[in-house]
Amino acid sequence: MKQISTTLDEYVYTPDDRLVEGEIESGKRYTEADFNRVIEIKEREAHRVKLFMDMIDQRDKTLVFCATQDHALAVRDLVNQIEDQQGPELLPAGHGR
């Protein structure tokens, strides 16, 4: 089991941040438990998915636990984007003999 930690595991909204939709409490400290339930930062999630994809053998079966069903859909889309960028892995005949 691997848990991903980044430098953005806590967040405090400031007036110069861009709010896309909803309401946010200025000065409130949002923690890991709030992400993808109360607050969503797409760039943060994209970075975490990229780190995750770099850590695993993408040929292996892998379970990913998400905060909500909407979060799972977003993670799925990010994984698919990364796979599309990297392209399929091609191995020459006889590889590993």
PDB file of C-alpha atoms in Angstrom:
ATOM      1  CA  MET A   1       0.000   0.000   0.000  1.00  0.00           C
ATOM      2  CA  LYS A   2       1.303   3.436  -0.908  1.00  0.00           C
ATOM      3  CA  GLN A   3      -0.011   6.790   0.208  1.00  0.00           C
ATOM      4  CA  ILE A   4       0.999   9.836  -1.771  1.00  0.00           C
ATOM      5  CA  SER A   5       2.108  12.950   0.097  1.00  0.00           C
ATOM      6  CA  THR A   6       2.873  16.272  -1.542  1.00  0.00           C
ATOM      7  CA  THR A   7       3.717  19.790  -0.469  1.00  0.00           C
ATOM      8  CA  LEU A   8       0.045  20.666  -0.996  1.00  0.00           C
ATOM      9  CA  ASP A   9      -1.587  18.450   1.626  1.00  0.00           C
ATOM     10  CA  GLU A  10      -2.851  21.552   3.416  1.00  0.00           C
ATOM     11  CA  TYR A  11      -4.314  24.636   1.780  1.00  0.00           C
ATOM     12  CA  VAL A  12      -5.455  28.066   2.972  1.00  0.00           C
ATOM     13  CA  TYR A  13      -7.544  30.115   0.555  1.00  0.00           C
ATOM     14  CA  THR A  14      -6.414  33.688  -0.025  1.00  0.00           C
ATOM     15  CA  PRO A  15      -8.304  36.348  -2.026  1.00  0.00           C
ATOM     16  CA  ASP A  16      -5.752  36.237  -4.869  1.00  0.00           C
ATOM     17  CA  ASP A  17      -6.578  32.531  -5.547  1.00  0.00           C
ATOM     18  CA  ARG A  18      -9.022  31.859  -8.385  1.00  0.00           C
ATOM     19  CA  LEU A  19     -12.298  30.302  -7.258  1.00  0.00           C
ATOM     20  CA  VAL A  20     -13.968  28.398 -10.111  1.00  0.00           C
ATOM     21  CA  GLU A  21     -17.264  27.589  -8.413  1.00  0.00           C
ATOM     22  CA  GLY A  22     -18.893  27.203  -5.011  1.00  0.00           C
ATOM     23  CA  GLU A  23     -18.043  28.976  -1.810  1.00  0.00           C
ATOM     24  CA  ILE A  24     -14.866  28.886   0.198  1.00  0.00           C
ATOM     25  CA  GLU A  25     -13.994  30.226   3.596  1.00  0.00           C
ATOM     26  CA  SER A  26     -11.142  32.738   3.482  1.00  0.00           C
ATOM     27  CA  GLY A  27      -8.397  31.914   5.978  1.00  0.00           C
ATOM     28  CA  LYS A  28      -9.670  28.379   6.701  1.00  0.00           C
ATOM     29  CA  ARG A  29      -7.017  25.642   6.665  1.00  0.00           C
ATOM     30  CA  TYR A  30      -8.152  22.749   4.462  1.00  0.00           C
ATOM     31  CA  THR A  31      -6.456  19.431   5.213  1.00  0.00           C
ATOM     32  CA  GLU A  32      -6.116  16.074   3.465  1.00  0.00           C
ATOM     33  CA  ALA A  33      -9.555  14.997   4.742  1.00  0.00           C
ATOM     34  CA  ASP A  34     -11.145  17.987   2.945  1.00  0.00           C
ATOM     35  CA  PHE A  35      -9.590  17.390  -0.484  1.00  0.00           C
ATOM     36  CA  ASN A  36     -11.967  15.919  -3.052  1.00  0.00           C
ATOM     37  CA  ARG A  37     -14.818  16.090  -0.555  1.00  0.00           C
ATOM     38  CA  VAL A  38     -15.018  19.784   0.392  1.00  0.00           C
ATOM     39  CA  ILE A  39     -12.410  21.332  -1.904  1.00  0.00           C
ATOM     40  CA  GLU A  40     -10.916  20.262  -5.227  1.00  0.00           C
ATOM     41  CA  ILE A  41      -7.655  21.493  -6.735  1.00  0.00           C
ATOM     42  CA  LYS A  42      -7.352  19.839 -10.139  1.00  0.00           C
ATOM     43  CA  GLU A  43      -3.650  20.600 -10.548  1.00  0.00           C
ATOM     44  CA  ARG A  44      -2.936  18.944  -7.190  1.00  0.00           C
ATOM     45  CA  GLU A  45      -4.812  15.812  -8.179  1.00  0.00           C
ATOM     46  CA  ALA A  46      -3.136  15.659 -11.595  1.00  0.00           C
ATOM     47  CA  HIS A  47       0.279  15.872  -9.905  1.00  0.00           C
ATOM     48  CA  ARG A  48      -0.627  13.117  -7.429  1.00  0.00           C
ATOM     49  CA  VAL A  49      -1.887  10.823 -10.210  1.00  0.00           C
ATOM     50  CA  LYS A  50       1.319  11.426 -12.204  1.00  0.00           C
ATOM     51  CA  LEU A  51       3.420  10.547  -9.129  1.00  0.00           C
ATOM     52  CA  PHE A  52       1.345   7.415  -8.609  1.00  0.00           C
ATOM     53  CA  MET A  53       1.652   6.309 -12.232  1.00  0.00           C
ATOM     54  CA  ASP A  54       5.424   6.780 -12.066  1.00  0.00           C
ATOM     55  CA  MET A  55       5.609   4.584  -8.926  1.00  0.00           C
ATOM     56  CA  ILE A  56       3.718   1.546 -10.217  1.00  0.00           C
ATOM     57  CA  ASP A  57       4.260  -1.066 -12.870  1.00  0.00           C
ATOM     58  CA  GLN A  58       1.360  -0.132 -15.125  1.00  0.00           C
ATOM     59  CA  ARG A  59       1.092  -3.706 -16.398  1.00  0.00           C
ATOM     60  CA  ASP A  60       0.107  -4.918 -12.922  1.00  0.00           C
ATOM     61  CA  LYS A  61      -3.419  -4.835 -11.584  1.00  0.00           C
ATOM     62  CA  THR A  62      -3.785  -1.998  -9.104  1.00  0.00           C
ATOM     63  CA  LEU A  63      -6.511  -0.779  -6.755  1.00  0.00           C
ATOM     64  CA  VAL A  64      -6.894   2.945  -6.201  1.00  0.00           C
ATOM     65  CA  PHE A  65      -9.033   4.230  -3.327  1.00  0.00           C
ATOM     66  CA  CYS A  66     -10.753   7.570  -3.884  1.00  0.00           C
ATOM     67  CA  ALA A  67     -12.685   9.943  -1.643  1.00  0.00           C
ATOM     68  CA  THR A  68     -15.973   9.831  -3.601  1.00  0.00           C
ATOM     69  CA  GLN A  69     -17.390   8.407  -6.819  1.00  0.00           C
ATOM     70  CA  ASP A  70     -16.868  11.790  -8.507  1.00  0.00           C
ATOM     71  CA  HIS A  71     -13.249  11.734  -7.345  1.00  0.00           C
ATOM     72  CA  ALA A  72     -12.863   8.213  -8.770  1.00  0.00           C
ATOM     73  CA  LEU A  73     -14.162   9.405 -12.151  1.00  0.00           C
ATOM     74  CA  ALA A  74     -11.707  12.316 -12.139  1.00  0.00           C
ATOM     75  CA  VAL A  75      -8.798  10.017 -11.227  1.00  0.00           C
ATOM     76  CA  ARG A  76      -9.814   7.589 -13.989  1.00  0.00           C
ATOM     77  CA  ASP A  77      -9.777  10.434 -16.518  1.00  0.00           C
ATOM     78  CA  LEU A  78      -6.345  11.594 -15.323  1.00  0.00           C
ATOM     79  CA  VAL A  79      -4.940   8.050 -15.546  1.00  0.00           C
ATOM     80  CA  ASN A  80      -6.298   7.721 -19.089  1.00  0.00           C
ATOM     81  CA  GLN A  81      -4.721  11.058 -20.072  1.00  0.00           C
ATOM     82  CA  ILE A  82      -1.334   9.927 -18.777  1.00  0.00           C
ATOM     83  CA  GLU A  83      -1.618   6.577 -20.556  1.00  0.00           C
ATOM     84  CA  ASP A  84      -2.522   8.365 -23.804  1.00  0.00           C
ATOM     85  CA  GLN A  85       0.546  10.640 -23.482  1.00  0.00           C
ATOM     86  CA  GLN A  86       2.910   7.747 -22.802  1.00  0.00           C
ATOM     87  CA  GLY A  87       1.463   5.492 -25.472  1.00  0.00           C
ATOM     88  CA  PRO A  88       1.425   1.724 -25.286  1.00  0.00           C
ATOM     89  CA  GLU A  89       4.534  -0.077 -24.153  1.00  0.00           C
ATOM     90  CA  LEU A  90       5.977  -2.082 -26.998  1.00  0.00           C
ATOM     91  CA  LEU A  91       8.431  -4.908 -26.373  1.00  0.00           C
ATOM     92  CA  PRO A  92      10.438  -6.581 -29.113  1.00  0.00           C
ATOM     93  CA  ALA A  93       9.910 -10.277 -29.763  1.00  0.00           C
ATOM     94  CA  GLY A  94      12.003 -12.384 -27.434  1.00  0.00           C
ATOM     95  CA  HIS A  95      12.273  -9.631 -24.802  1.00  0.00           C
ATOM     96  CA  GLY A  96      13.327 -11.039 -21.453  1.00  0.00           C
ATOM     97  CA  ARG A  97      14.748 -14.324 -22.746  1.00  0.00           C
TER      98      ARG A  97
END
